[in-house]
Amino acid sequence: MVEMNTAQADELKEKLAQMSPEELREFQKKQCVFCQIIGGRVASKKVYSDDKCTAILDINPANPGHIVLLPNEHYSIMPLVPPEILQHLFKVAKALAHASLKALEAQGTNIFVANGIAAGQKAQHFMLHIIPRKEGDDLKLNIPERAVKDSDLKQIMDRLKPAVLKSLGAGTEGKEEKPEEKKEEAQPEETKEEPQKKEEEKAEEENEVEEIKEALGEEEEAPKVVDVEETEEPEEKEEAPVDIEDEVKAALGASKPEKKSKKKKAKKKSKKKAKKKEEPEEKEEQPEEEPEKEEQQEEKEEGGDVTLDDISGLLTGGM
Amino acid sequence: MAKCEFCDLIKGKMNKIYEDDLIYVMLAPKPSAIGHVLVLPKKHIMIIEQLQDYEVGEIFEKVNKISTAVFESLGAQGTNIIVQNGVAAGQSHSHMMIHVIARRENDGLDFNWQPKQLSEEEMSTIELKLKEFTKNIGAFEEKPPAPVEMEKKVETIKEDKDSAENYLIKQLERIP
């Protein structure tokens, strides 16, 4: 990597500030060492390459034979990699893992991806690590285990599950267990595709109003459970999504398309709006969550000792 | 096959987030972070090599979506995706799984490694050894079409051949 002095760094910062997103992307590509390696302008030990990807030996290997697999096109983070490229990368990764077992007499392999600086991503070019392992090597890639309360897991589940189902579809769940809910979910989303754009414009103006509404919506469901701890929760919850997006962007340093997040925000908000109009008394976030929440509340009433403070602190990452 | 803890968990729908014909997605019972997701192939396999190439592709496309969902819903600042292939690689269960772990700054997790110093010669030797085995990479297993259709096609082709041969033989018989 090229080191620069402070004057050069300031100059660079100014330049970057004036660039359009497209220019910025081009600039990133030009600056990217890995793009230069793929293009053959920087020397490397290539162990495999095809039209979509290139595998090289890591110059700072965790173990002898540590392979770095790169898409030939420059993508800064995994979510930006198109599905067909991603599929190809992991197929090649499987084959490379197999090759390193055979060629290097490894006893195992780790396939490792770091998404974001907080996860240990060091370069602006998305990559897969394939690390050959032998028993007794001093590599510490163990995944620690922590005992966590069921109530905490449930909280994570309630946030995560709707997001996963939204991106993956209902899977076999929709068919077998909750056919009615699936229909409910599908209908409002379809109808909202069109008014979404308008919502987007409105969303910016009415941002403050919406946030208050959101806060109210969440307060409505929260205080049913615990007293003192709960009153702090809605504030944090309400702040979390806003901060998170900024922080993800900052953490990843990526040109994550802004439209996407805005759309999602608008979507969420429009969902809530529509919901409030239809059922002003219930004020649930999303239709699919309804039965789960009821369960959750029941459990909480029984269990009592919910440490929401702990978990919300963890969720917001001490922000 | 010995009893598999995770096959039982799948059957019991433990901590279930998502499930389809190929994968079962669950919250890790003993997570390393707030947001530790396990993606398991539904069929019992031990290592990634036992998956068909197209299955690997499909699974990791889904893993990417799950990773994005972890970002957005749990306010993570990053994610690690880790596969441990073999006991030497830290695998502690006999069922293959992909870990998707939400990361935040100062979360106490550390997957950074101390780089090892290898001589130019050692690196070149490894390069040559690996290349020997990577030159055949490229033909990936495609998802086979539905088996019923295959059988039908084979049958029809056979019939065609038979009738064609019969036709030719009949012609031959006629010639004299």
Tab-separated table of C-alpha atoms in Angstrom:
chain	number	residue	atom	x	y	z
A	1	MET	CA	0.000	0.000	0.000
A	2	VAL	CA	1.108	3.565	-0.683
A	3	GLU	CA	1.616	5.788	2.295
A	4	MET	CA	0.980	9.504	2.027
A	5	ASN	CA	1.719	12.572	4.092
A	6	THR	CA	-0.956	14.770	5.667
A	7	ALA	CA	-0.947	17.418	2.930
A	8	GLN	CA	-1.559	14.771	0.299
A	9	ALA	CA	-4.249	13.229	2.432
A	10	ASP	CA	-6.078	16.551	2.771
A	11	GLU	CA	-5.862	17.118	-0.940
A	12	LEU	CA	-7.294	13.697	-1.537
A	13	LYS	CA	-10.145	14.324	0.895
A	14	GLU	CA	-11.101	17.492	-0.986
A	15	LYS	CA	-11.033	15.678	-4.281
A	16	LEU	CA	-13.183	12.905	-2.919
A	17	ALA	CA	-15.712	15.336	-1.503
A	18	GLN	CA	-16.255	16.851	-4.946
A	19	MET	CA	-16.744	13.585	-6.788
A	20	SER	CA	-20.056	12.170	-7.870
A	21	PRO	CA	-20.890	8.650	-6.730
A	22	GLU	CA	-19.999	7.268	-10.182
A	23	GLU	CA	-16.648	9.040	-10.205
A	24	LEU	CA	-16.046	7.857	-6.679
A	25	ARG	CA	-16.619	4.266	-7.720
A	26	GLU	CA	-14.214	4.638	-10.632
A	27	PHE	CA	-11.690	6.217	-8.313
A	28	GLN	CA	-12.025	3.341	-5.839
A	29	LYS	CA	-11.377	0.881	-8.631
A	30	LYS	CA	-8.265	2.717	-9.757
A	31	GLN	CA	-6.948	2.849	-6.220
A	32	CYS	CA	-7.724	-0.765	-5.471
A	33	VAL	CA	-4.623	-2.929	-5.213
A	34	PHE	CA	-6.643	-6.038	-5.863
A	35	CYS	CA	-8.077	-4.647	-9.080
A	36	GLN	CA	-4.486	-4.037	-10.176
A	37	ILE	CA	-3.518	-7.561	-9.182
A	38	ILE	CA	-6.415	-8.979	-11.181
A	39	GLY	CA	-5.443	-6.805	-14.123
A	40	GLY	CA	-1.878	-8.087	-13.864
A	41	ARG	CA	-0.387	-4.662	-13.122
A	42	VAL	CA	0.784	-5.815	-9.697
A	43	ALA	CA	2.626	-9.090	-9.277
A	44	SER	CA	0.947	-11.900	-7.360
A	45	LYS	CA	0.876	-15.653	-7.063
A	46	LYS	CA	-2.276	-16.598	-8.903
A	47	VAL	CA	-3.458	-20.097	-8.217
A	48	TYR	CA	-6.662	-19.913	-10.223
A	49	SER	CA	-8.495	-17.501	-12.479
A	50	ASP	CA	-11.425	-17.431	-14.864
A	51	ASP	CA	-13.614	-14.783	-16.428
A	52	LYS	CA	-15.421	-14.024	-13.160
A	53	CYS	CA	-12.873	-14.475	-10.403
A	54	THR	CA	-9.221	-14.715	-9.477
A	55	ALA	CA	-7.587	-16.617	-6.621
A	56	ILE	CA	-4.209	-15.561	-5.283
A	57	LEU	CA	-2.033	-16.528	-2.359
A	58	ASP	CA	-2.383	-14.088	0.533
A	59	ILE	CA	0.922	-12.310	1.074
A	60	ASN	CA	0.158	-12.192	4.806
A	61	PRO	CA	-1.110	-15.715	5.228
A	62	ALA	CA	-2.836	-16.956	8.349
A	63	ASN	CA	-1.439	-20.359	7.400
A	64	PRO	CA	0.717	-21.589	4.523
A	65	GLY	CA	-1.544	-21.897	1.500
A	66	HIS	CA	-3.977	-19.167	2.543
A	67	ILE	CA	-5.929	-18.280	-0.596
A	68	VAL	CA	-7.769	-15.045	-1.297
A	69	LEU	CA	-10.565	-15.374	-3.843
A	70	LEU	CA	-11.628	-12.151	-5.541
A	71	PRO	CA	-14.367	-11.261	-7.988
A	72	ASN	CA	-12.712	-9.716	-11.056
A	73	GLU	CA	-15.170	-6.843	-10.924
A	74	HIS	CA	-14.748	-4.390	-8.046
A	75	TYR	CA	-17.389	-4.772	-5.338
A	76	SER	CA	-16.647	-3.260	-1.960
A	77	ILE	CA	-18.995	-5.437	0.104
A	78	MET	CA	-20.810	-8.718	-0.283
A	79	PRO	CA	-24.360	-7.310	-0.588
A	80	LEU	CA	-23.263	-5.482	-3.736
A	81	VAL	CA	-22.094	-8.648	-5.500
A	82	PRO	CA	-24.641	-9.856	-8.077
A	83	PRO	CA	-26.154	-13.271	-7.273
A	84	GLU	CA	-24.660	-15.129	-10.242
A	85	ILE	CA	-21.154	-13.887	-9.407
A	86	LEU	CA	-21.643	-14.741	-5.746
A	87	GLN	CA	-22.789	-18.254	-6.622
A	88	HIS	CA	-19.778	-18.729	-8.860
A	89	LEU	CA	-17.399	-17.452	-6.173
A	90	PHE	CA	-18.575	-19.936	-3.593
A	91	LYS	CA	-18.545	-22.819	-6.070
A	92	VAL	CA	-14.931	-21.963	-6.816
A	93	ALA	CA	-14.264	-21.588	-3.090
A	94	LYS	CA	-15.510	-25.123	-2.537
A	95	ALA	CA	-13.227	-26.402	-5.287
A	96	LEU	CA	-10.275	-24.427	-3.925
A	97	ALA	CA	-10.874	-25.781	-0.441
A	98	HIS	CA	-10.824	-29.257	-1.911
A	99	ALA	CA	-7.651	-28.478	-3.863
A	100	SER	CA	-5.844	-27.248	-0.770
A	101	LEU	CA	-6.821	-30.403	1.114
A	102	LYS	CA	-5.238	-32.476	-1.622
A	103	ALA	CA	-2.302	-30.317	-2.601
A	104	LEU	CA	-1.156	-29.201	0.835
A	105	GLU	CA	-2.262	-32.191	2.857
A	106	ALA	CA	-4.407	-29.951	4.992
A	107	GLN	CA	-6.744	-31.581	7.483
A	108	GLY	CA	-9.422	-28.976	7.219
A	109	THR	CA	-10.273	-25.595	5.716
A	110	ASN	CA	-11.887	-22.417	6.873
A	111	ILE	CA	-13.893	-20.328	4.473
A	112	PHE	CA	-14.007	-16.861	5.930
A	113	VAL	CA	-15.709	-13.641	4.868
A	114	ALA	CA	-15.391	-10.313	6.622
A	115	ASN	CA	-18.081	-7.789	5.757
A	116	GLY	CA	-17.311	-4.344	7.097
A	117	ILE	CA	-14.431	-2.894	9.075
A	118	ALA	CA	-15.964	-4.013	12.365
A	119	ALA	CA	-15.800	-7.574	11.037
A	120	GLY	CA	-12.148	-7.223	10.115
A	121	GLN	CA	-12.478	-6.276	6.442
A	122	LYS	CA	-9.266	-4.529	5.483
A	123	ALA	CA	-9.562	-3.891	1.768
A	124	GLN	CA	-12.241	-2.200	-0.310
A	125	HIS	CA	-12.482	-5.218	-2.587
A	126	PHE	CA	-14.816	-7.988	-1.495
A	127	MET	CA	-12.946	-11.257	-1.007
A	128	LEU	CA	-13.218	-14.769	0.340
A	129	HIS	CA	-10.500	-16.313	2.445
A	130	ILE	CA	-9.793	-20.002	2.127
A	131	ILE	CA	-7.436	-21.067	4.872
A	132	PRO	CA	-5.986	-24.565	5.071
A	133	ARG	CA	-5.893	-25.920	8.595
A	134	LYS	CA	-3.811	-28.508	10.345
A	135	GLU	CA	-4.271	-29.814	13.818
A	136	GLY	CA	-2.160	-27.915	16.273
A	137	ASP	CA	-1.667	-24.858	14.060
A	138	ASP	CA	-1.763	-21.792	16.258
A	139	LEU	CA	-4.572	-20.129	14.342
A	140	LYS	CA	-7.398	-18.911	16.554
A	141	LEU	CA	-10.522	-18.855	14.468
A	142	ASN	CA	-12.649	-20.463	17.124
A	143	ILE	CA	-16.142	-19.154	17.471
A	144	PRO	CA	-16.808	-18.542	21.159
A	145	GLU	CA	-20.086	-19.582	22.717
A	146	ARG	CA	-21.992	-17.557	25.242
A	147	ALA	CA	-24.927	-18.604	27.329
A	148	VAL	CA	-27.805	-16.244	26.612
A	149	LYS	CA	-31.221	-16.000	28.190
A	150	ASP	CA	-34.121	-17.317	26.175
A	151	SER	CA	-35.847	-13.972	26.502
A	152	ASP	CA	-32.850	-12.264	24.884
A	153	LEU	CA	-32.813	-14.760	22.037
A	154	LYS	CA	-36.496	-14.131	21.574
A	155	GLN	CA	-35.890	-10.404	21.229
A	156	ILE	CA	-33.254	-10.978	18.582
A	157	MET	CA	-35.553	-13.419	16.852
A	158	ASP	CA	-38.397	-10.896	16.759
A	159	ARG	CA	-36.216	-8.379	15.005
A	160	LEU	CA	-34.335	-10.728	12.733
A	161	LYS	CA	-37.015	-13.127	11.581
A	162	PRO	CA	-39.201	-10.621	9.721
A	163	ALA	CA	-36.124	-9.236	7.977
A	164	VAL	CA	-34.933	-12.672	6.869
A	165	LEU	CA	-38.378	-13.731	5.706
A	166	LYS	CA	-38.705	-10.487	3.810
A	167	SER	CA	-35.526	-11.121	1.850
A	168	LEU	CA	-35.814	-14.891	1.407
A	169	GLY	CA	-39.553	-15.271	1.101
A	170	ALA	CA	-41.627	-17.470	3.340
A	171	GLY	CA	-39.779	-20.711	2.491
A	172	THR	CA	-41.697	-23.817	3.403
A	173	GLU	CA	-43.094	-22.054	6.425
A	174	GLY	CA	-45.729	-20.176	4.494
A	175	LYS	CA	-47.099	-23.330	2.918
A	176	GLU	CA	-47.272	-25.458	6.008
A	177	GLU	CA	-47.882	-23.316	9.008
A	178	LYS	CA	-49.086	-19.843	8.303
A	179	PRO	CA	-50.845	-19.633	4.964
A	180	GLU	CA	-53.152	-16.811	6.033
A	181	GLU	CA	-50.380	-14.601	7.233
A	182	LYS	CA	-48.506	-14.976	4.003
A	183	LYS	CA	-51.453	-13.655	2.077
A	184	GLU	CA	-51.791	-10.762	4.439
A	185	GLU	CA	-48.174	-9.883	4.029
A	186	ALA	CA	-48.168	-10.129	0.277
A	187	GLN	CA	-51.158	-7.920	-0.342
A	188	PRO	CA	-50.122	-4.730	1.392
A	189	GLU	CA	-46.632	-4.916	-0.072
A	190	GLU	CA	-47.878	-5.143	-3.609
A	191	THR	CA	-50.273	-2.295	-3.258
A	192	LYS	CA	-47.584	-0.152	-1.753
A	193	GLU	CA	-45.134	-0.522	-4.608
A	194	GLU	CA	-46.761	2.333	-6.513
A	195	PRO	CA	-47.409	4.951	-3.872
A	196	GLN	CA	-43.948	4.248	-2.541
A	197	LYS	CA	-42.297	6.952	-4.625
A	198	LYS	CA	-44.626	9.581	-3.346
A	199	GLU	CA	-44.025	8.300	0.130
A	200	GLU	CA	-40.329	8.703	-0.444
A	201	GLU	CA	-40.689	12.402	-1.142
A	202	LYS	CA	-43.057	12.892	1.681
A	203	ALA	CA	-40.868	10.881	3.985
A	204	GLU	CA	-38.137	13.451	3.905
A	205	GLU	CA	-40.404	16.352	4.741
A	206	GLU	CA	-42.361	14.506	7.313
A	207	ASN	CA	-39.377	12.804	8.771
A	208	GLU	CA	-39.788	14.292	12.192
A	209	VAL	CA	-43.473	13.678	12.359
A	210	GLU	CA	-42.956	10.113	11.266
A	211	GLU	CA	-40.335	9.489	13.838
A	212	ILE	CA	-42.606	10.663	16.561
A	213	LYS	CA	-45.329	8.460	15.181
A	214	GLU	CA	-42.926	5.551	15.118
A	215	ALA	CA	-41.933	6.190	18.657
A	216	LEU	CA	-45.544	6.323	19.687
A	217	GLY	CA	-46.249	3.120	17.837
A	218	GLU	CA	-43.509	1.324	19.645
A	219	GLU	CA	-44.269	2.809	22.994
A	220	GLU	CA	-47.730	1.503	22.616
A	221	GLU	CA	-46.573	-2.085	22.590
A	222	ALA	CA	-43.658	-1.848	24.944
A	223	PRO	CA	-45.030	-0.619	28.295
A	224	LYS	CA	-47.343	-3.584	28.530
A	225	VAL	CA	-44.490	-5.635	29.891
A	226	VAL	CA	-42.170	-4.036	32.423
A	227	ASP	CA	-42.284	-0.592	34.023
A	228	VAL	CA	-39.071	1.280	34.612
A	229	GLU	CA	-36.799	-0.437	32.155
A	230	GLU	CA	-39.332	-0.242	29.415
A	231	THR	CA	-39.675	3.509	29.425
A	232	GLU	CA	-36.106	3.831	28.240
A	233	GLU	CA	-36.487	1.208	25.580
A	234	PRO	CA	-38.651	3.038	23.029
A	235	GLU	CA	-36.225	5.934	22.775
A	236	GLU	CA	-33.357	3.654	21.979
A	237	LYS	CA	-35.399	1.587	19.639
A	238	GLU	CA	-36.558	4.628	17.800
A	239	GLU	CA	-33.047	5.938	17.396
A	240	ALA	CA	-31.500	2.650	16.496
A	241	PRO	CA	-32.567	2.253	12.864
A	242	VAL	CA	-31.452	5.770	11.975
A	243	ASP	CA	-28.070	5.496	13.604
A	244	ILE	CA	-27.539	2.017	12.294
A	245	GLU	CA	-27.803	2.979	8.671
A	246	ASP	CA	-25.368	5.788	9.089
A	247	GLU	CA	-23.012	3.570	10.973
A	248	VAL	CA	-23.222	0.724	8.518
A	249	LYS	CA	-22.341	3.123	5.754
A	250	ALA	CA	-19.577	4.650	7.784
A	251	ALA	CA	-18.286	1.293	8.936
A	252	LEU	CA	-18.267	-0.180	5.493
A	253	GLY	CA	-17.109	2.965	3.782
A	254	ALA	CA	-19.147	1.681	0.923
A	255	SER	CA	-21.115	3.328	-1.798
A	256	LYS	CA	-24.209	1.534	-0.685
A	257	PRO	CA	-27.015	2.818	-2.848
A	258	GLU	CA	-28.890	5.410	-0.857
A	259	LYS	CA	-32.083	4.901	-2.726
A	260	LYS	CA	-32.307	1.428	-1.369
A	261	SER	CA	-32.291	2.440	2.241
A	262	LYS	CA	-34.644	5.297	1.621
A	263	LYS	CA	-37.053	3.020	-0.111
A	264	LYS	CA	-36.887	0.629	2.752
A	265	LYS	CA	-37.516	3.391	5.208
A	266	ALA	CA	-40.409	4.610	3.181
A	267	LYS	CA	-41.710	1.109	2.925
A	268	LYS	CA	-41.564	0.596	6.627
A	269	LYS	CA	-43.229	3.883	7.262
A	270	SER	CA	-45.914	3.385	4.717
A	271	LYS	CA	-46.597	0.012	6.199
A	272	LYS	CA	-47.015	1.544	9.577
A	273	LYS	CA	-49.135	4.332	8.198
A	274	ALA	CA	-51.454	2.005	6.404
A	275	LYS	CA	-51.653	-0.183	9.403
A	276	LYS	CA	-52.544	2.681	11.662
A	277	LYS	CA	-55.313	3.777	9.382
A	278	GLU	CA	-56.788	0.327	9.227
A	279	GLU	CA	-56.418	-0.643	12.833
A	280	PRO	CA	-55.701	2.431	14.871
A	281	GLU	CA	-56.078	0.626	18.143
A	282	GLU	CA	-53.719	-2.275	17.588
A	283	LYS	CA	-50.694	-0.452	16.175
A	284	GLU	CA	-48.617	-3.503	15.420
A	285	GLU	CA	-45.565	-3.002	13.256
A	286	GLN	CA	-46.109	-5.682	10.644
A	287	PRO	CA	-48.959	-8.077	10.161
A	288	GLU	CA	-46.731	-11.151	10.166
A	289	GLU	CA	-45.461	-10.364	13.621
A	290	GLU	CA	-48.782	-10.284	15.345
A	291	PRO	CA	-49.051	-13.783	16.714
A	292	GLU	CA	-45.407	-13.874	17.739
A	293	LYS	CA	-45.703	-10.707	19.712
A	294	GLU	CA	-48.657	-12.002	21.568
A	295	GLU	CA	-46.655	-15.060	22.481
A	296	GLN	CA	-43.766	-12.946	23.515
A	297	GLN	CA	-45.875	-10.863	25.808
A	298	GLU	CA	-47.343	-13.896	27.412
A	299	GLU	CA	-43.926	-15.304	28.051
A	300	LYS	CA	-42.635	-12.100	29.446
A	301	GLU	CA	-45.500	-11.780	31.832
A	302	GLU	CA	-44.709	-15.199	33.102
A	303	GLY	CA	-40.944	-14.869	33.191
A	304	GLY	CA	-40.750	-11.347	34.544
A	305	ASP	CA	-36.982	-10.844	34.708
A	306	VAL	CA	-36.407	-9.410	31.256
A	307	THR	CA	-33.148	-7.559	30.977
A	308	LEU	CA	-34.113	-5.270	28.159
A	309	ASP	CA	-31.518	-2.769	29.202
A	310	ASP	CA	-28.754	-5.264	28.620
A	311	ILE	CA	-29.908	-6.337	25.263
A	312	SER	CA	-30.867	-2.952	23.882
A	313	GLY	CA	-27.470	-1.716	24.915
A	314	LEU	CA	-25.933	-4.576	22.993
A	315	LEU	CA	-28.207	-4.093	20.036
A	316	THR	CA	-27.289	-0.500	19.637
A	317	GLY	CA	-23.680	-1.438	20.160
A	318	GLY	CA	-23.197	1.102	22.936
A	319	MET	CA	-24.039	3.957	20.653
B	1	MET	CA	-25.286	-42.876	11.048
B	2	ALA	CA	-24.843	-41.701	14.576
B	3	LYS	CA	-27.432	-39.413	16.097
B	4	CYS	CA	-26.917	-35.819	15.064
B	5	GLU	CA	-27.739	-33.084	17.532
B	6	PHE	CA	-28.518	-30.627	14.774
B	7	CYS	CA	-30.710	-33.000	12.780
B	8	ASP	CA	-32.765	-33.266	15.967
B	9	LEU	CA	-32.855	-29.491	16.339
B	10	ILE	CA	-34.074	-29.160	12.762
B	11	LYS	CA	-36.789	-31.729	13.404
B	12	GLY	CA	-37.790	-29.906	16.581
B	13	LYS	CA	-37.866	-26.532	14.747
B	14	MET	CA	-35.520	-25.152	17.381
B	15	ASN	CA	-34.899	-21.390	17.205
B	16	LYS	CA	-36.201	-21.440	13.673
B	17	ILE	CA	-35.871	-18.334	11.548
B	18	TYR	CA	-36.403	-19.770	8.090
B	19	GLU	CA	-36.605	-23.100	6.360
B	20	ASP	CA	-36.954	-24.404	2.832
B	21	ASP	CA	-36.146	-27.623	0.982
B	22	LEU	CA	-32.425	-26.937	1.030
B	23	ILE	CA	-31.583	-25.097	4.246
B	24	TYR	CA	-32.631	-24.560	7.829
B	25	VAL	CA	-31.787	-21.172	9.332
B	26	MET	CA	-31.695	-20.797	13.101
B	27	LEU	CA	-30.401	-18.610	15.879
B	28	ALA	CA	-27.351	-20.171	17.495
B	29	PRO	CA	-28.425	-21.535	20.898
B	30	LYS	CA	-25.103	-20.346	22.302
B	31	PRO	CA	-24.346	-17.266	20.258
B	32	SER	CA	-21.021	-15.496	20.092
B	33	ALA	CA	-22.749	-12.173	19.404
B	34	ILE	CA	-26.135	-10.482	19.378
B	35	GLY	CA	-27.146	-11.938	16.070
B	36	HIS	CA	-25.398	-15.243	15.489
B	37	VAL	CA	-27.213	-17.192	12.804
B	38	LEU	CA	-26.548	-20.782	11.755
B	39	VAL	CA	-27.353	-21.854	8.221
B	40	LEU	CA	-27.577	-25.638	7.984
B	41	PRO	CA	-28.109	-27.836	4.961
B	42	LYS	CA	-31.228	-29.808	5.738
B	43	LYS	CA	-29.705	-33.118	4.788
B	44	HIS	CA	-27.055	-34.411	7.127
B	45	ILE	CA	-23.641	-33.769	5.675
B	46	MET	CA	-20.389	-33.066	7.442
B	47	ILE	CA	-18.326	-30.926	5.112
B	48	ILE	CA	-18.897	-28.584	2.210
B	49	GLU	CA	-17.392	-31.035	-0.284
B	50	GLN	CA	-20.450	-33.226	0.181
B	51	LEU	CA	-22.702	-30.543	-1.241
B	52	GLN	CA	-23.294	-30.339	-4.972
B	53	ASP	CA	-21.829	-27.224	-6.579
B	54	TYR	CA	-25.221	-25.788	-7.452
B	55	GLU	CA	-26.327	-26.324	-3.861
B	56	VAL	CA	-23.286	-24.407	-2.626
B	57	GLY	CA	-24.197	-21.556	-4.957
B	58	GLU	CA	-27.815	-21.443	-3.889
B	59	ILE	CA	-26.996	-21.694	-0.200
B	60	PHE	CA	-24.502	-18.865	-0.213
B	61	GLU	CA	-26.764	-16.635	-2.234
B	62	LYS	CA	-29.208	-17.077	0.628
B	63	VAL	CA	-26.464	-16.584	3.195
B	64	ASN	CA	-25.742	-13.221	1.596
B	65	LYS	CA	-29.375	-12.198	1.994
B	66	ILE	CA	-29.392	-13.389	5.593
B	67	SER	CA	-26.229	-11.426	6.242
B	68	THR	CA	-27.883	-8.307	4.846
B	69	ALA	CA	-30.930	-8.922	7.012
B	70	VAL	CA	-28.653	-9.169	10.054
B	71	PHE	CA	-27.141	-5.806	9.145
B	72	GLU	CA	-30.431	-4.088	8.749
B	73	SER	CA	-32.503	-5.571	11.517
B	74	LEU	CA	-29.925	-5.823	14.310
B	75	GLY	CA	-27.908	-2.703	13.685
B	76	ALA	CA	-24.708	-4.599	13.100
B	77	GLN	CA	-21.703	-2.799	11.699
B	78	GLY	CA	-20.463	-5.842	9.879
B	79	THR	CA	-20.848	-9.572	9.537
B	80	ASN	CA	-18.511	-12.509	9.487
B	81	ILE	CA	-19.381	-15.566	7.481
B	82	ILE	CA	-17.408	-18.560	8.616
B	83	VAL	CA	-17.342	-22.176	7.506
B	84	GLN	CA	-15.343	-24.679	9.508
B	85	ASN	CA	-14.510	-27.700	7.435
B	86	GLY	CA	-13.075	-30.443	9.564
B	87	VAL	CA	-12.099	-30.799	13.204
B	88	ALA	CA	-8.725	-29.217	12.477
B	89	ALA	CA	-10.596	-26.133	11.257
B	90	GLY	CA	-12.523	-25.833	14.505
B	91	GLN	CA	-15.622	-27.768	13.530
B	92	SER	CA	-17.297	-28.988	16.694
B	93	HIS	CA	-20.467	-30.595	15.339
B	94	SER	CA	-20.873	-33.344	12.796
B	95	HIS	CA	-23.446	-31.348	10.816
B	96	MET	CA	-22.086	-28.825	8.340
B	97	MET	CA	-23.085	-25.264	9.149
B	98	ILE	CA	-22.372	-21.742	8.041
B	99	HIS	CA	-22.010	-19.137	10.764
B	100	VAL	CA	-23.290	-15.645	10.103
B	101	ILE	CA	-22.146	-13.460	12.976
B	102	ALA	CA	-23.152	-9.847	13.517
B	103	ARG	CA	-20.184	-7.647	14.325
B	104	ARG	CA	-19.884	-4.363	16.132
B	105	GLU	CA	-16.840	-2.410	17.117
B	106	ASN	CA	-15.345	-3.567	20.397
B	107	ASP	CA	-17.685	-6.529	20.626
B	108	GLY	CA	-14.992	-8.690	22.143
B	109	LEU	CA	-14.726	-10.981	19.139
B	110	ASP	CA	-11.446	-11.275	17.322
B	111	PHE	CA	-11.034	-13.294	14.159
B	112	ASN	CA	-7.866	-11.534	13.091
B	113	TRP	CA	-4.868	-13.711	12.503
B	114	GLN	CA	-1.206	-13.136	12.996
B	115	PRO	CA	0.318	-13.272	9.519
B	116	LYS	CA	2.928	-15.958	9.109
B	117	GLN	CA	6.201	-15.148	7.426
B	118	LEU	CA	6.959	-17.405	4.505
B	119	SER	CA	9.967	-17.198	2.247
B	120	GLU	CA	9.557	-16.482	-1.454
B	121	GLU	CA	10.591	-20.056	-2.117
B	122	GLU	CA	7.958	-21.514	0.210
B	123	MET	CA	5.272	-19.362	-1.397
B	124	SER	CA	6.302	-20.480	-4.873
B	125	THR	CA	6.241	-24.136	-3.855
B	126	ILE	CA	2.713	-23.731	-2.485
B	127	GLU	CA	1.656	-21.909	-5.636
B	128	LEU	CA	2.895	-24.745	-7.844
B	129	LYS	CA	1.356	-27.443	-5.675
B	130	LEU	CA	-2.008	-25.705	-5.637
B	131	LYS	CA	-2.002	-24.996	-9.350
B	132	GLU	CA	-1.616	-28.701	-9.978
B	133	PHE	CA	-5.020	-29.219	-8.385
B	134	THR	CA	-6.816	-26.049	-9.443
B	135	LYS	CA	-6.338	-26.482	-13.184
B	136	ASN	CA	-9.333	-28.788	-13.362
B	137	ILE	CA	-11.691	-26.350	-11.658
B	138	GLY	CA	-14.378	-25.046	-13.944
B	139	ALA	CA	-16.941	-27.714	-14.725
B	140	PHE	CA	-19.458	-27.232	-11.961
B	141	GLU	CA	-22.269	-29.600	-11.172
B	142	GLU	CA	-25.483	-28.197	-12.535
B	143	LYS	CA	-28.845	-28.688	-10.969
B	144	PRO	CA	-30.273	-31.791	-12.637
B	145	PRO	CA	-33.673	-31.483	-14.269
B	146	ALA	CA	-36.553	-33.311	-12.650
B	147	PRO	CA	-35.852	-37.070	-12.803
B	148	VAL	CA	-39.272	-38.040	-14.135
B	149	GLU	CA	-38.772	-36.038	-17.296
B	150	MET	CA	-35.351	-37.595	-17.842
B	151	GLU	CA	-36.723	-41.116	-17.838
B	152	LYS	CA	-39.440	-40.235	-20.280
B	153	LYS	CA	-36.974	-38.646	-22.655
B	154	VAL	CA	-34.713	-41.672	-22.576
B	155	GLU	CA	-37.609	-43.941	-23.352
B	156	THR	CA	-38.792	-41.900	-26.273
B	157	ILE	CA	-35.319	-41.804	-27.764
B	158	LYS	CA	-35.070	-45.573	-27.499
B	159	GLU	CA	-38.369	-46.037	-29.242
B	160	ASP	CA	-37.268	-43.735	-32.014
B	161	LYS	CA	-34.063	-45.687	-32.504
B	162	ASP	CA	-35.892	-48.971	-32.583
B	163	SER	CA	-38.400	-47.793	-35.107
B	164	ALA	CA	-35.650	-46.228	-37.205
B	165	GLU	CA	-33.663	-49.460	-37.172
B	166	ASN	CA	-36.731	-51.495	-37.992
B	167	TYR	CA	-37.432	-49.153	-40.838
B	168	LEU	CA	-33.878	-49.515	-42.157
B	169	ILE	CA	-33.950	-53.280	-41.767
B	170	LYS	CA	-37.238	-53.470	-43.575
B	171	GLN	CA	-35.786	-51.378	-46.367
B	172	LEU	CA	-32.753	-53.661	-46.534
B	173	GLU	CA	-35.019	-56.657	-46.764
B	174	ARG	CA	-36.924	-55.060	-49.587
B	175	ILE	CA	-33.867	-54.211	-51.671
B	176	PRO	CA	-33.080	-57.615	-53.175
